[in-house]
Coordinates of C-alpha atoms and ligand atoms in Angstrom, one line a residue:
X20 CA 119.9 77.0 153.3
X21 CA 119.9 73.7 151.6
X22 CA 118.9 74.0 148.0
X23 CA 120.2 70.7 146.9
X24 CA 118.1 67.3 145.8
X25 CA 117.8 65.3 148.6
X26 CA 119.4 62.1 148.7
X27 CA 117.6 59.3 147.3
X28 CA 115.6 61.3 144.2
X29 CA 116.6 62.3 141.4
X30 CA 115.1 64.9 138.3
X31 CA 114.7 63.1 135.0
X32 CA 115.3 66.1 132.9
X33 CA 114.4 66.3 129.1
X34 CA 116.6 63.7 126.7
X35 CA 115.9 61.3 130.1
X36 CA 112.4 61.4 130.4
X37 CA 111.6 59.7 127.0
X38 CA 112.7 56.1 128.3
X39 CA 110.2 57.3 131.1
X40 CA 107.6 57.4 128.7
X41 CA 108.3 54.6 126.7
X42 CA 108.2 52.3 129.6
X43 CA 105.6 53.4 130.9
X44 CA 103.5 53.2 127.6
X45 CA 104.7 49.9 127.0
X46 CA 103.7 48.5 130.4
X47 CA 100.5 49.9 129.6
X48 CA 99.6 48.6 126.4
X49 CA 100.8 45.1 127.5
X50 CA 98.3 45.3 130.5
X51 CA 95.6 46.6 128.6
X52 CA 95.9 43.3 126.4
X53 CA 95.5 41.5 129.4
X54 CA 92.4 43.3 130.0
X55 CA 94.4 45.2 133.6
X56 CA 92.3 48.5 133.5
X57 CA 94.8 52.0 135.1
X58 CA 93.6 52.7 139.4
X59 CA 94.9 56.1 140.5
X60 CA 95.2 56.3 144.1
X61 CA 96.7 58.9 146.7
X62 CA 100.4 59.6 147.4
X63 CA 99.9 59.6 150.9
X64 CA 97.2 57.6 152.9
X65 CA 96.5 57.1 156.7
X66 CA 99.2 55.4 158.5
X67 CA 97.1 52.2 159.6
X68 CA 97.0 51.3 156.0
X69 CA 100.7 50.3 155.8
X70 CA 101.2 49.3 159.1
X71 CA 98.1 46.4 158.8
X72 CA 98.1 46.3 155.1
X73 CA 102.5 45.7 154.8
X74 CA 102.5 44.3 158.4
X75 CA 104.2 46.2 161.3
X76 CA 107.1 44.0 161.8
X77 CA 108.4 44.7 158.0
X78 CA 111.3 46.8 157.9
X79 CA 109.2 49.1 155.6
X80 CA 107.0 49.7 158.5
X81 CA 109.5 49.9 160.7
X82 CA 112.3 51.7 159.5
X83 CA 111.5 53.4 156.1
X84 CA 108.3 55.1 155.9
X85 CA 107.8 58.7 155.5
X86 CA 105.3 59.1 158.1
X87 CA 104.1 62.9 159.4
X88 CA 101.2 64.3 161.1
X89 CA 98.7 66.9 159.4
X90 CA 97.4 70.4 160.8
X91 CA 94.3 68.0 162.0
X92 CA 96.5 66.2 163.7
X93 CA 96.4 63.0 161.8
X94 CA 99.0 60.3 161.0
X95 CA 99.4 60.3 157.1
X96 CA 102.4 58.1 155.2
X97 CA 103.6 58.9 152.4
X98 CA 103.2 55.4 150.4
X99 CA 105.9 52.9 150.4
X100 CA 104.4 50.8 148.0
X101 CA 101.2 50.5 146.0
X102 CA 98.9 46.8 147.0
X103 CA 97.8 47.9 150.5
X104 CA 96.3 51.2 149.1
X105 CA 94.8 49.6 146.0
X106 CA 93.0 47.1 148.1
X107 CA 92.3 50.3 150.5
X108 CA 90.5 51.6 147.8
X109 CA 88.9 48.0 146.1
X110 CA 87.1 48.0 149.6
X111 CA 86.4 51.7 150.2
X112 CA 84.4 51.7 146.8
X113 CA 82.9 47.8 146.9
X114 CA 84.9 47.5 143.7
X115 CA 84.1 43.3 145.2
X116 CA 80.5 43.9 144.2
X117 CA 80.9 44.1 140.5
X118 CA 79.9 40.7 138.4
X119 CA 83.4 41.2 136.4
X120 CA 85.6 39.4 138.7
X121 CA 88.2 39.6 139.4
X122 CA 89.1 42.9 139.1
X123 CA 92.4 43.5 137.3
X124 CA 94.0 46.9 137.8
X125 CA 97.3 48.7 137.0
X126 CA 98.9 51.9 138.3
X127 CA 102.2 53.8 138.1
X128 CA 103.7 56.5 140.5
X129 CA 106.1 57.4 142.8
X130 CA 106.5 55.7 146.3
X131 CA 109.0 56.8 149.5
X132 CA 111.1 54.5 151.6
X133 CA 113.8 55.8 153.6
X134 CA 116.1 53.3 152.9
X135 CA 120.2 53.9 152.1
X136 CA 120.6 55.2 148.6
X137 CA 122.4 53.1 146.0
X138 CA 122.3 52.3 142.5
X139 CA 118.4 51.1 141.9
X140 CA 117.5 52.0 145.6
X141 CA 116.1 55.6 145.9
X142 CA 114.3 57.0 148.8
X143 CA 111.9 58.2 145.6
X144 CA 111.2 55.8 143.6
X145 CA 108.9 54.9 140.5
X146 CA 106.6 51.8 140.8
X147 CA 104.7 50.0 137.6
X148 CA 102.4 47.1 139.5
X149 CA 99.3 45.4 138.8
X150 CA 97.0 43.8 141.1
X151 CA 94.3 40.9 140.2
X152 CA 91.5 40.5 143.3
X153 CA 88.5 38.8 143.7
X154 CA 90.1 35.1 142.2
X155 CA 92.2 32.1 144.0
X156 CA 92.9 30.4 140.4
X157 CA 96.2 29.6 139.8
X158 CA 96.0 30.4 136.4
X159 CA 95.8 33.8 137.5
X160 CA 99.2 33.3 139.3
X161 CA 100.2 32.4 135.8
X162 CA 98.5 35.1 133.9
X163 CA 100.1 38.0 136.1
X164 CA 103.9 36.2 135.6
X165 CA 103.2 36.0 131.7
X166 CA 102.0 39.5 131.6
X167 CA 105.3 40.8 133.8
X168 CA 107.3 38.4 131.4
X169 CA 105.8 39.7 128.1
X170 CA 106.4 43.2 129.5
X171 CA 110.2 43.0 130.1
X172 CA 110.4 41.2 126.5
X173 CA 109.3 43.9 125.1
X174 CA 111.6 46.5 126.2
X175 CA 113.9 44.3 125.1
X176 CA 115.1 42.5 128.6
X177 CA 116.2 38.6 128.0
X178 CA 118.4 38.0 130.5
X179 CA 115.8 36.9 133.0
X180 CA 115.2 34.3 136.1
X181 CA 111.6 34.4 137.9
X182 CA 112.4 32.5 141.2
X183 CA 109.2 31.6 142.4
X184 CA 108.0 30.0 146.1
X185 CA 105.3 29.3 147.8
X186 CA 104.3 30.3 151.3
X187 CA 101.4 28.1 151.7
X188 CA 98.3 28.9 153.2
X189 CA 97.6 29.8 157.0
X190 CA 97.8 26.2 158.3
X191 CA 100.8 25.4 156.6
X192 CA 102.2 28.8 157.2
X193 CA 101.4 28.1 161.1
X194 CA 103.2 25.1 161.2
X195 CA 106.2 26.2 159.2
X196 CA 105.9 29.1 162.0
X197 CA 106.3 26.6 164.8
X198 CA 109.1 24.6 163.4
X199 CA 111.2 27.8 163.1
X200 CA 110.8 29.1 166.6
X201 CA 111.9 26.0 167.1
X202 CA 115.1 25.8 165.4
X203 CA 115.9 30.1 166.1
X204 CA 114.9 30.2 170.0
X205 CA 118.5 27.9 171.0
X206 CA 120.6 30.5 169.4
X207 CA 118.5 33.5 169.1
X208 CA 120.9 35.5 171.5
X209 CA 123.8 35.2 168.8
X210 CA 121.5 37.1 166.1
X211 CA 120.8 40.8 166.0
X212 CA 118.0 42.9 168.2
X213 CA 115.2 43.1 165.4
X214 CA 115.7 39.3 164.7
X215 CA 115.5 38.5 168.5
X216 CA 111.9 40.5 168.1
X217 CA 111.0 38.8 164.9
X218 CA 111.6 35.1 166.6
X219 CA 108.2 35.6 168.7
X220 CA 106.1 37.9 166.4
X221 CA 107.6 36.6 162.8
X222 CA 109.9 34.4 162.7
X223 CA 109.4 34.1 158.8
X224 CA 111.3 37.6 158.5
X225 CA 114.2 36.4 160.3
X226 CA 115.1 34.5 156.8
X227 CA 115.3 38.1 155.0
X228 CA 117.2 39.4 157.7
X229 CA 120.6 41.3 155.7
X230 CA 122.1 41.4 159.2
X231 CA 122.9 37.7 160.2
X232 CA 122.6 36.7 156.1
X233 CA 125.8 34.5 156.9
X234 CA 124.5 32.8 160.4
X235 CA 125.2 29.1 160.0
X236 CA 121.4 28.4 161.1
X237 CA 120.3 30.2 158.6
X238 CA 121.3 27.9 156.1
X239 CA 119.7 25.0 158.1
X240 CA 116.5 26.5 158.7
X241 CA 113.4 24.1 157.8
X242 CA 112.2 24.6 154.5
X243 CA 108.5 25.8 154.1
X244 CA 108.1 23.4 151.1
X245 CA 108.2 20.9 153.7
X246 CA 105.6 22.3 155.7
X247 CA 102.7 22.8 152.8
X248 CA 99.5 21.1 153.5
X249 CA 97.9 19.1 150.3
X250 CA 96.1 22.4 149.4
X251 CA 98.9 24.4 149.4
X252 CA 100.9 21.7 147.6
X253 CA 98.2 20.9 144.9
X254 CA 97.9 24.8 144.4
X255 CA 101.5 25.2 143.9
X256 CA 101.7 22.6 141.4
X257 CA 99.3 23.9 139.6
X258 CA 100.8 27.3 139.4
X259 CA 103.8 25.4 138.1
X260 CA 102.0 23.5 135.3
X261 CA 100.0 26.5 133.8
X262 CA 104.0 28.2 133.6
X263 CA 105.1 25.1 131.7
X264 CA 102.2 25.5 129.2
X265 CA 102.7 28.9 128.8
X266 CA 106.4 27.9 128.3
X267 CA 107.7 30.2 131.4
X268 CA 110.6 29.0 132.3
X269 CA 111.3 29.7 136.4
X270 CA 113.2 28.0 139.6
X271 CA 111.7 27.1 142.8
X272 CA 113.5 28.8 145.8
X273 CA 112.2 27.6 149.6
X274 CA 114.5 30.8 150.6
X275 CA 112.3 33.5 149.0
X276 CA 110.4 35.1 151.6
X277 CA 109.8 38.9 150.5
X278 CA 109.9 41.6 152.4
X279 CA 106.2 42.2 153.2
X280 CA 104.0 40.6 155.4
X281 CA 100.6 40.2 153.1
X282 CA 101.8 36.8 151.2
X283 CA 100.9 33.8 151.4
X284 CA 101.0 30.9 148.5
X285 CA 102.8 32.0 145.4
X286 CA 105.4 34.6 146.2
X287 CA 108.0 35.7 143.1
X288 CA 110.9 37.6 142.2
X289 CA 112.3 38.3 138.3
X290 CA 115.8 38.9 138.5
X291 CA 118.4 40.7 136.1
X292 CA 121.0 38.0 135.2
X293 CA 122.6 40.9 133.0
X294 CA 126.4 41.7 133.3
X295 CA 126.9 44.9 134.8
X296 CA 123.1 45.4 136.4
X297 CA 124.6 45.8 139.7
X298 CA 124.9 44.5 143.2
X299 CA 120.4 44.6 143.6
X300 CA 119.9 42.0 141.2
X301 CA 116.2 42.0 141.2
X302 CA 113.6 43.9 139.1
X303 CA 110.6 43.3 140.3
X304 CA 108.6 41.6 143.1
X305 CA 105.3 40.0 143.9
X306 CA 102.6 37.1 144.8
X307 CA 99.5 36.3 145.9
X308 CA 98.2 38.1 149.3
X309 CA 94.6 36.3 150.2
X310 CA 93.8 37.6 153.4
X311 CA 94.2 41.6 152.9
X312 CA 91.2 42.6 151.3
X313 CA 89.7 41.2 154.8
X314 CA 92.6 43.2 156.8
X315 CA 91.0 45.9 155.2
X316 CA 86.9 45.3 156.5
X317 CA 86.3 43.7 153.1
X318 CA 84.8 40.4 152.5
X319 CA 87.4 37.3 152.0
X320 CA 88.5 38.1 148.3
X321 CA 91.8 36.6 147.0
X322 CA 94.3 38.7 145.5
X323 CA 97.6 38.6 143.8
X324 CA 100.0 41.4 142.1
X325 CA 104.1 42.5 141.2
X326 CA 105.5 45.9 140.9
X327 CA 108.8 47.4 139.4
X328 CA 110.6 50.2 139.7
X329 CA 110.9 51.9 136.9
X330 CA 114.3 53.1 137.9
X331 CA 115.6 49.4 138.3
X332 CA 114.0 48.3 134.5
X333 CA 116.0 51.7 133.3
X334 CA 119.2 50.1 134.8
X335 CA 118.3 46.5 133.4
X336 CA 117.7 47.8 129.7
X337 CA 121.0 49.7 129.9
X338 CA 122.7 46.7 131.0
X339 CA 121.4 44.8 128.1
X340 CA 122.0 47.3 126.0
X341 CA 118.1 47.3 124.3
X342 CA 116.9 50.2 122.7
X343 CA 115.8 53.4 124.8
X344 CA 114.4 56.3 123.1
X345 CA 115.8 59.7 122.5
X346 CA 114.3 63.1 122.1
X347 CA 112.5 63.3 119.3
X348 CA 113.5 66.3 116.8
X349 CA 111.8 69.2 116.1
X350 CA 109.8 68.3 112.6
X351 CA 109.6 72.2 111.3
X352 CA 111.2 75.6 112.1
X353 CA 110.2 78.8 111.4
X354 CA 112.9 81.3 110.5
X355 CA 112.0 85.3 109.9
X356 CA 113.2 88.5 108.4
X357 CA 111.5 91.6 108.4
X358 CA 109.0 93.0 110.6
X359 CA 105.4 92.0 109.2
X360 CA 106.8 88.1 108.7
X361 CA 108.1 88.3 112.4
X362 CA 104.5 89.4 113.2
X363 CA 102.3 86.8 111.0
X364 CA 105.1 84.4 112.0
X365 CA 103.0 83.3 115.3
X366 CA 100.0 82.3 113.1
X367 CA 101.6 80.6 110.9
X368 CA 103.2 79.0 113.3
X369 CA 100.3 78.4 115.4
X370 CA 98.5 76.7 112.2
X371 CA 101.4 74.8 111.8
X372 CA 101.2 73.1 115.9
X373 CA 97.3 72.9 114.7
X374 CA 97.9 70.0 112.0
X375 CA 100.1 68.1 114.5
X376 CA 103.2 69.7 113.2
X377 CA 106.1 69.8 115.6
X378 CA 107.0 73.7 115.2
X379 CA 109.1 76.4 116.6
X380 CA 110.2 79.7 116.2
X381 CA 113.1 82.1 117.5
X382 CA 111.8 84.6 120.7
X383 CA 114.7 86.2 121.2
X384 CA 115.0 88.9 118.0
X385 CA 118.1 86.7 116.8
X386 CA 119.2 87.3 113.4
X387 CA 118.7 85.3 110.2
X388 CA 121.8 83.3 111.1
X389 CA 121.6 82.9 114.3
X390 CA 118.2 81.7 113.6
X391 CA 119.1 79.7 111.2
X392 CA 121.9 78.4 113.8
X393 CA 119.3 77.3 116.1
X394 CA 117.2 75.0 113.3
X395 CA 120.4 73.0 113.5
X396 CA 120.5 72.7 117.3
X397 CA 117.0 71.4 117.5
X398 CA 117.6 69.2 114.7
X399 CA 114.6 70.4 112.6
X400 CA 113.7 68.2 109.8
X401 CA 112.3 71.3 107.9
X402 CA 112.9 75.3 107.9
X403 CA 110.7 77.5 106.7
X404 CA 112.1 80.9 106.0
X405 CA 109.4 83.8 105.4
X406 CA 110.5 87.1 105.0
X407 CA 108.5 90.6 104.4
X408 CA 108.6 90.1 100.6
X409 CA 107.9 86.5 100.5
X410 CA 105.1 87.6 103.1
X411 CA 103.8 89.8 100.3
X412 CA 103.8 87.7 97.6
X413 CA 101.9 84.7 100.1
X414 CA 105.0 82.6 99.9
X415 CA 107.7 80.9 101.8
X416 CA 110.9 78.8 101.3
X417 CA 111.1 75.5 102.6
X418 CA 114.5 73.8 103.3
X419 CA 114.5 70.1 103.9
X420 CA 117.4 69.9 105.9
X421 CA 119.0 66.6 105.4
X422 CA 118.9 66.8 101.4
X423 CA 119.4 70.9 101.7
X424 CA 117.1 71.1 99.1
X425 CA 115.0 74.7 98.7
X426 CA 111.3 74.7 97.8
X427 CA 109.3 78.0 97.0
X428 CA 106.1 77.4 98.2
X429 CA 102.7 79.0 98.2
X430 CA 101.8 79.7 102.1
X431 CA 98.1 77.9 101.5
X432 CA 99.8 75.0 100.5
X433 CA 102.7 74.8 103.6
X434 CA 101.0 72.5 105.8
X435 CA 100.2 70.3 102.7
X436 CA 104.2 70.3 101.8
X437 CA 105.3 69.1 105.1
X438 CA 103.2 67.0 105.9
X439 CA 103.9 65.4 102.9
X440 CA 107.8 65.7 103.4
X441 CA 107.4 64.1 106.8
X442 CA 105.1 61.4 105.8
X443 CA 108.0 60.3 103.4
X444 CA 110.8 60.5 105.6
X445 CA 108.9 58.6 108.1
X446 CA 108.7 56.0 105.1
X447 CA 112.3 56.1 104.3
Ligands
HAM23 P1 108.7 45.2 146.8 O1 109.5 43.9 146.6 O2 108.9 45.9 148.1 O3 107.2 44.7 146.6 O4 109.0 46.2 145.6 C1 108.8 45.8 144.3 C2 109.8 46.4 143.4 O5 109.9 47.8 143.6 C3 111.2 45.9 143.6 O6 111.4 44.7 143.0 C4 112.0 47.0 142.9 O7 111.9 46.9 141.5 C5 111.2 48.2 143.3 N1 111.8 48.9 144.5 C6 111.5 48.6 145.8 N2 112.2 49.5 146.6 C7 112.9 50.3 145.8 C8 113.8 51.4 146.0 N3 114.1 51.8 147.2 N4 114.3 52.0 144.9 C9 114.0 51.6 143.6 N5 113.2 50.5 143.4 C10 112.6 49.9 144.4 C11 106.1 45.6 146.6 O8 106.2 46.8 146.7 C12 104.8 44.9 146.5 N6 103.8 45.9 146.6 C13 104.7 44.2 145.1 C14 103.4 43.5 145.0 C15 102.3 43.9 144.2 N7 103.0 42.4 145.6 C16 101.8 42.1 145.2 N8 101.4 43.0 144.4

């Protein structure tokens, strides 16, 4: 019996998930300035969708989905990553036919890979991404880096470097293509089994290869900036002078390839140039994929995108040392003694929660003390102590607990008196 986690997830237990949440909320708010609206798609989707939407020679496809067949005897995958479902779903639901184009979406949620666990590599991980389709404007290139710049500022991340690339269009991809085979195909028996595939169907993925990283013709390999037709050329240039408006700064890298098979044009990766991030060194990935919504039966509709892990931007912002929430404390606790107080004690409490108070109260029959004890642990701002007699005489005493000041207070006017307490500590 194996009761354990399984290797490559973890549980983000309470006191943890708050730098969840604020990421999360952040990212958000930042794409909801940019007018990105929040897409919710499946956790698992029919297999085809990966293996045409990521491409099948992709080590994703290859080697790291979670692929199983349902009772009905179908091929499902759990997903590895979010663009080929969101442009699943742009073209199951004509989302092409609206007049607002293009259509700007965001999502969050967990994605699978079975990859080798490490620090910011999880067989379960957390992806933020957005994805823009239905425009082939650079300045949308340029929008979607801003808005994945502007979101790591804010949580505090500086030390930044978005490599960018482009992978030209089809032509200039083809012909890039050729001259590779070309320089591989001497050699090709000195390189490992998957590149010796790749050199026929994708030679591109050879580049990525972590393998034969070190082969000397890997160095040499021609350059697909020398291989980019005008269009390709002019569009990267563009791209490159809507970043220097926007003041984004960036290097060009011919090496970037990526490790999925949809790109073409701009392709990008923000890296963590923080000490102590780690041996992965980037955050987050993307570019501009034109041909998938037509992969998918859809009409030829541009599209471009990034995701990050969550889990990667945790280990960045620790690195940096920027701020990360903790759990919040308790604002009120409600202490009793007798038996009637220990019964009215629900609604008070209960009216308390009702006026957005934080508020809890002992379940356990502990004693005065011991309850008292337990204010401390959850760090309650106030305690409100009601006993029988105070019960009687429709009052309650009210500790503030980081003056230790004692208020007697009529019970109509306890919601009142916090609220007011809090308001002013939230001031101070
Ligand atoms: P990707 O480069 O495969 O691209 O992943 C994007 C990001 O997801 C990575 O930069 C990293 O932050 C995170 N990530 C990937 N694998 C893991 C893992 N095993 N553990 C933790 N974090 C991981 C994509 O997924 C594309 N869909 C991005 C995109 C969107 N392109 C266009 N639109």
């Amino acid at each position: 019996m194996n009761m354990q986690l399984p290797r490559g997830t973890q549980d983000i237990l309470p006191g943890d998930v708050e730098v969840w949440q604020y990421i999360e909320k952040v990212a958000a708010e930042k794409c909801r300035a940019y007018n990105f609206e929040e897409i919710r798609t499946p956790i698992f989707e029919h297999t085809e969708v990966f293996t045409r939407g990521v491409g099948d020679t992709t080590d994703i496809v290859q080697k790291e989905m979670y692929t199983f067949t349902d009772r009905g005897d179908r091929s499902l995958t759990l997903r590895p990553e979010g663009t080929a479902s969101v442009t699943r779903a742009y073209v199951n639901h004509k989302l092409y036919g609206s007049a607002n184009q293009p259509t700007k979406l965001y999502y969050t949620g967990p994605m699978f890979r079975y990859e080798r666990p490490q620090a910011g590599r999880m067989r379960q991980f957390v992806q933020f991404g957005v994805e823009a389709l239905g425009s082939a404007s650079p300045q949308l290139d340029a929008e979607v880096l801003a808005l994945l710049v502007d979101i790591c500022q804010e949580l505090g991340l500086h030390h930044l470097s978005l490599v960018v690339n482009s992978l030209g269009d089809l032509e200039s991809r083809t012909a890039h293509r050729e001259a590779l085979i070309a320089h591989f195909k001497p050699r090709i028996g000195e390189f490992c089994s998957d590149c010796q595939q790749r050199l026929e169907k994708n030679p591109l993925r050879i580049l990525d290869c972590k393998k034969d990283k070190d082969h000397p013709l890997m160095g040499t390999a021609p350059s697909i900036l020398d291989y980019l037709n005008e269009k390709s050329k002019t569009y990267f240039n563009e791209l490159k002078a809507a970043l220097d408006v926007l003041g984004i700064p960036y290097v060009v890298d011919p090496t970037l390839v990526r490790g999925l098979d949809y790109y073409n044009h701009t392709a990008f990766e923000l890296m963590s140039t923080g000490e102590g991030f780690g041996a992965i060194t980037t955050l987050c990935g993307g570019g501009r994929y034109n041909g998938l919504v037509e992969e998918f039966g859809g009409p030829d509709t541009p599209g471009i995108g990034f995701a990050f892990s969550i889990e990667r931007i945790i280990m960045a912002m620790k690195a940096e040392g920027a701020y990360t929430p903790t759990k919040p404390a308790l604002d009120c606790y409600l202490v009793t003694l007798g038996e009637q107080a220990k019964t009215q004690s629900v609604k008070v409490l209960h009216d308390l929660r009702q006026a957005g108070i934080r508020a809890d109260k002992d379940y356990l029959d502990k004693k005065m003390k011991a309850q008292l004890k337990a204010a401390d642990r959850h760090e309650a701002k106030f305690t409100v102590i009601l006993g029988d007699d105070e019960l009687e005489a429709g009052v309650a005493n009210v500790k503030q607990m980081e003056t230790g000041e004692q208020d007697q207070v009529a019970l109509t006017d306890l919601i009142p008196t916090i609220l007011r307490g809090l308001q002013k500590e939230r001031k101070q």
